[in-house]
Backbone as ProteinMPNN parsed JSONL, in Angstrom:
{"seq_chain_A": "LLLRQCRVSAIRTFGDNHLKFTIRLGRADCQVVGWRMADQADLPAVVDLACVPELNSWGGEERLQLRLKAVRPAEAVTCAAG", "coords_chain_A": {"N_chain_A": [[2.774, 3.391, -1.462], [1.331, 0.234, -1.71], [2.388, -2.923, -2.457], [1.481, -6.266, -3.193], [2.246, -9.732, -2.99], [4.601, -9.941, -4.556], [6.988, -11.164, -6.856], [10.292, -11.807, -6.261], [13.561, -11.106, -7.483], [17.092, -11.308, -8.443], [18.568, -10.291, -6.11], [20.562, -8.128, -4.407], [23.275, -6.457, -2.429], [24.577, -3.262, -2.131], [27.087, -0.483, -2.182], [27.225, 1.326, 0.633], [25.593, -0.311, 2.689], [23.21, -0.744, 1.372], [20.208, -2.026, -0.376], [19.14, -3.806, -3.21], [16.829, -5.018, -5.488], [14.756, -6.905, -7.91], [11.433, -6.802, -9.005], [8.433, -8.159, -10.525], [6.238, -6.31, -12.433], [3.293, -6.52, -13.653], [3.888, -6.897, -17.073], [6.381, -5.971, -16.985], [9.762, -5.742, -15.509], [10.691, -4.21, -12.491], [13.049, -2.209, -10.76], [13.936, -2.156, -7.339], [14.932, -0.31, -4.648], [16.421, -0.169, -1.603], [17.52, 2.035, 0.763], [19.98, 1.911, 3.064], [19.173, -0.565, 3.937], [20.297, -3.169, 3.787], [20.418, -5.127, 5.549], [18.116, -6.579, 5.315], [18.415, -8.248, 3.191], [18.011, -11.028, 2.975], [15.621, -12.205, 1.575], [12.351, -13.703, 1.105], [11.02, -15.613, -1.737], [8.62, -14.41, -2.513], [7.127, -11.336, -1.728], [5.451, -8.786, 0.284], [5.32, -5.355, -0.106], [6.05, -1.966, 0.896], [6.338, 0.962, -0.771], [7.775, 3.836, -2.599], [7.182, 5.272, -5.621], [9.707, 6.588, -7.816], [11.813, 8.614, -9.947], [14.688, 7.583, -11.318], [17.684, 9.019, -12.07], [20.43, 8.418, -13.703], [23.725, 8.12, -14.98], [22.959, 9.552, -17.387], [20.588, 8.571, -18.164], [17.053, 7.967, -17.448], [15.038, 6.228, -15.39], [12.12, 4.361, -14.044], [11.893, 3.613, -10.616], [11.462, 1.96, -7.55], [11.332, 3.045, -4.357], [12.133, 1.532, -1.376], [10.265, 1.206, 1.488], [9.293, -0.623, 3.458], [9.349, -4.094, 3.906], [8.058, -7.46, 3.75], [7.489, -10.956, 4.34], [5.303, -12.443, 1.997], [1.74, -12.16, 2.513], [-1.026, -14.373, 2.643], [-3.552, -13.727, 0.232], [-6.825, -13.094, 0.711], [-10.351, -13.228, -0.082], [-13.304, -11.911, 1.199], [-16.492, -13.294, 1.371], [-19.733, -12.388, 0.625]], "CA_chain_A": [[2.177, 2.381, -2.494], [1.447, -1.156, -1.147], [2.351, -3.95, -3.532], [1.34, -7.573, -2.54], [2.504, -11.003, -3.782], [5.618, -9.655, -5.6], [8.135, -12.16, -7.024], [11.603, -11.141, -6.092], [14.663, -11.788, -8.143], [18.271, -10.476, -8.524], [18.657, -9.532, -4.85], [21.983, -7.817, -4.023], [23.65, -5.333, -1.674], [25.522, -2.367, -2.811], [27.427, 0.706, -1.531], [27.418, 1.275, 2.202], [24.505, -0.894, 3.427], [22.054, -0.545, 0.577], [19.588, -3.265, -0.897], [18.647, -3.638, -4.531], [16.273, -6.238, -6.115], [13.897, -6.693, -8.945], [10.047, -7.392, -8.976], [7.675, -8.147, -11.728], [5.003, -5.592, -12.352], [2.526, -6.779, -14.944], [4.746, -7.456, -17.982], [7.752, -5.433, -16.89], [10.5, -5.792, -14.353], [11.021, -2.918, -11.882], [14.03, -2.106, -9.708], [13.531, -1.693, -5.982], [16.03, 0.153, -3.872], [16.261, 0.105, -0.022], [18.587, 2.723, 1.232], [20.248, 1.531, 4.476], [18.257, -1.788, 4.242], [21.039, -4.298, 3.405], [20.222, -6.159, 6.684], [16.961, -7.213, 4.847], [18.761, -9.055, 1.94], [17.669, -12.483, 3.004], [14.22, -12.017, 1.297], [11.701, -14.806, 0.524], [10.74, -15.48, -3.086], [7.381, -13.652, -2.698], [6.937, -10.468, -0.634], [4.617, -7.594, 0.269], [6.259, -4.301, 0.122], [5.521, -0.561, 0.877], [7.386, 1.75, -1.43], [7.487, 5.077, -3.275], [7.761, 5.365, -7.056], [10.478, 7.638, -8.123], [12.601, 8.587, -11.234], [16.233, 7.393, -11.095], [18.45, 9.515, -13.113], [21.901, 8.004, -13.545], [24.466, 8.002, -16.223], [22.35, 10.248, -18.494], [19.328, 7.831, -18.364], [16.012, 8.073, -16.489], [14.176, 5.079, -15.202], [11.221, 4.299, -12.963], [12.319, 2.635, -9.667], [10.629, 2.032, -6.336], [12.169, 3.294, -3.146], [11.503, 0.653, -0.367], [9.978, 1.668, 2.832], [9.132, -1.715, 4.294], [9.181, -5.427, 3.188], [7.677, -8.573, 4.668], [7.0, -12.163, 3.568], [3.899, -12.054, 1.489], [0.627, -12.779, 3.294], [-2.053, -14.894, 1.687], [-4.623, -12.818, -0.173], [-8.123, -13.693, 0.71], [-11.518, -12.318, -0.355], [-14.483, -12.131, 2.042], [-17.65, -13.498, 0.656], [-20.809, -11.748, 1.35]], "C_chain_A": [[2.43, 0.973, -1.795], [1.335, -2.184, -2.228], [2.393, -5.406, -2.792], [1.643, -8.648, -3.503], [3.506, -10.681, -4.756], [6.686, -10.689, -5.618], [9.391, -11.437, -7.017], [12.708, -11.9, -6.833], [15.916, -10.766, -8.093], [18.608, -9.564, -7.289], [20.322, -9.317, -4.716], [22.192, -6.523, -3.13], [24.553, -4.571, -2.314], [25.985, -1.273, -1.878], [27.651, 0.365, -0.044], [26.184, 0.992, 2.904], [23.233, -0.697, 2.625], [21.478, -1.851, 0.01], [19.017, -2.892, -2.275], [18.072, -4.985, -5.05], [15.216, -5.968, -7.182], [12.533, -7.409, -8.688], [9.47, -7.334, -10.317], [6.452, -7.319, -11.492], [4.272, -5.727, -13.709], [3.517, -7.529, -15.911], [6.19, -6.987, -17.945], [8.386, -5.675, -15.6], [10.769, -4.332, -13.839], [12.04, -3.043, -10.83], [13.529, -1.546, -8.462], [14.757, -1.37, -5.275], [15.734, 0.53, -2.385], [17.474, 0.741, 0.488], [18.726, 2.395, 2.798], [19.399, 0.232, 4.905], [18.964, -3.065, 3.914], [20.864, -5.507, 4.35], [18.947, -7.035, 6.273], [17.124, -8.051, 3.569], [18.34, -10.458, 1.813], [15.997, -12.518, 2.821], [13.65, -13.392, 0.816], [11.438, -14.593, -1.01], [9.585, -14.552, -3.444], [7.22, -12.71, -1.516], [5.826, -9.453, -0.762], [5.52, -6.451, 0.624], [5.556, -2.888, 0.046], [6.653, 0.234, 0.2], [6.824, 2.977, -2.031], [7.945, 5.129, -4.651], [8.576, 6.701, -7.127], [11.266, 7.458, -9.441], [14.066, 8.532, -10.835], [16.893, 7.962, -12.207], [19.958, 9.274, -12.785], [22.563, 7.746, -14.835], [23.791, 8.442, -17.519], [21.049, 9.53, -18.939], [18.358, 8.019, -17.182], [15.186, 6.763, -16.498], [13.286, 5.001, -13.935], [12.002, 3.271, -11.989], [11.461, 2.96, -8.4], [11.596, 2.136, -5.159], [11.486, 2.532, -2.021], [11.389, 1.28, 0.852], [9.878, 0.569, 3.813], [8.883, -2.983, 3.444], [8.898, -6.508, 4.26], [7.391, -9.792, 3.766], [5.531, -12.001, 3.174], [2.871, -12.847, 2.366], [-0.363, -13.342, 2.245], [-3.062, -13.885, 1.488], [-5.918, -13.648, -0.042], [-9.284, -12.768, 0.41], [-12.768, -12.737, 0.562], [-15.654, -12.323, 1.129], [-18.776, -12.819, 1.393], [-21.379, -10.632, 0.813]], "O_chain_A": [[3.538, 0.629, -1.384], [0.286, -2.309, -2.859], [3.23, -5.657, -1.924], [1.352, -8.535, -4.694], [3.316, -11.144, -5.88], [7.237, -11.067, -4.584], [9.531, -10.47, -7.765], [12.78, -13.129, -6.816], [15.776, -9.59, -7.758], [18.871, -8.365, -7.383], [21.153, -10.206, -4.9], [21.342, -5.633, -3.122], [25.352, -5.12, -3.072], [25.356, -1.097, -0.834], [28.159, -0.674, 0.378], [25.681, 1.838, 3.643], [22.196, -0.486, 3.253], [22.264, -2.794, -0.087], [18.482, -1.8, -2.465], [18.784, -5.989, -5.041], [14.816, -4.812, -7.321], [12.53, -8.534, -8.19], [9.92, -6.575, -11.175], [5.708, -7.53, -10.534], [4.627, -5.118, -14.718], [3.932, -8.649, -15.612], [7.068, -7.451, -18.674], [7.673, -5.816, -14.607], [11.024, -3.404, -14.606], [11.921, -3.956, -10.013], [12.777, -0.571, -8.464], [15.658, -2.208, -5.313], [14.929, 1.399, -2.052], [18.465, 0.032, 0.659], [17.825, 2.561, 3.62], [19.017, 0.05, 6.061], [18.261, -4.064, 3.757], [21.111, -6.666, 4.016], [18.75, -8.109, 6.84], [16.153, -8.495, 2.958], [18.304, -11.033, 0.725], [15.23, -12.8, 3.742], [14.378, -14.163, 0.191], [11.625, -13.481, -1.503], [9.557, -13.975, -4.531], [7.174, -13.185, -0.381], [5.297, -9.279, -1.86], [6.364, -6.542, 1.516], [4.631, -2.671, -0.737], [7.809, 0.141, 0.613], [5.614, 3.205, -2.02], [9.157, 5.025, -4.84], [8.188, 7.738, -6.59], [11.38, 6.356, -9.976], [14.566, 9.375, -10.091], [16.716, 7.449, -13.312], [20.576, 9.786, -11.851], [21.946, 7.168, -15.731], [23.982, 7.849, -18.581], [20.488, 9.862, -19.983], [18.795, 8.208, -16.047], [14.722, 6.306, -17.543], [13.662, 5.516, -12.882], [12.621, 2.297, -12.419], [10.87, 4.028, -8.243], [12.552, 1.37, -5.038], [10.337, 2.846, -1.712], [12.353, 1.894, 1.307], [10.328, 0.746, 4.945], [8.268, -2.91, 2.381], [9.37, -6.491, 5.396], [7.091, -9.647, 2.581], [4.689, -11.501, 3.92], [3.102, -13.957, 2.844], [-0.489, -12.83, 1.133], [-3.448, -13.204, 2.438], [-6.056, -14.732, -0.608], [-9.162, -11.568, 0.657], [-13.139, -13.911, 0.578], [-15.801, -11.563, 0.171], [-18.768, -12.695, 2.618], [-22.298, -10.063, 1.403]]}, "name": "protein", "num_of_chains": 1, "seq": "LLLRQCRVSAIRTFGDNHLKFTIRLGRADCQVVGWRMADQADLPAVVDLACVPELNSWGGEERLQLRLKAVRPAEAVTCAAG"}
């Protein structure tokens, strides 16, 4: 899944080299987890990301989260006329 122009908040590292942050999807916030990606924690405010949706089962609760595959500073979105 490719998501463009995502606003990033609550960036943190955890465990043994993992990254976690929040993005806004429509009206809801969604957690993004990057396993072994803590070196990418210096994110800009808006990013494009490639991710895989998954169900996170932890502490007896299930929540949607996105498993991060790649992240980059957001590129401008343009539309070709014609």
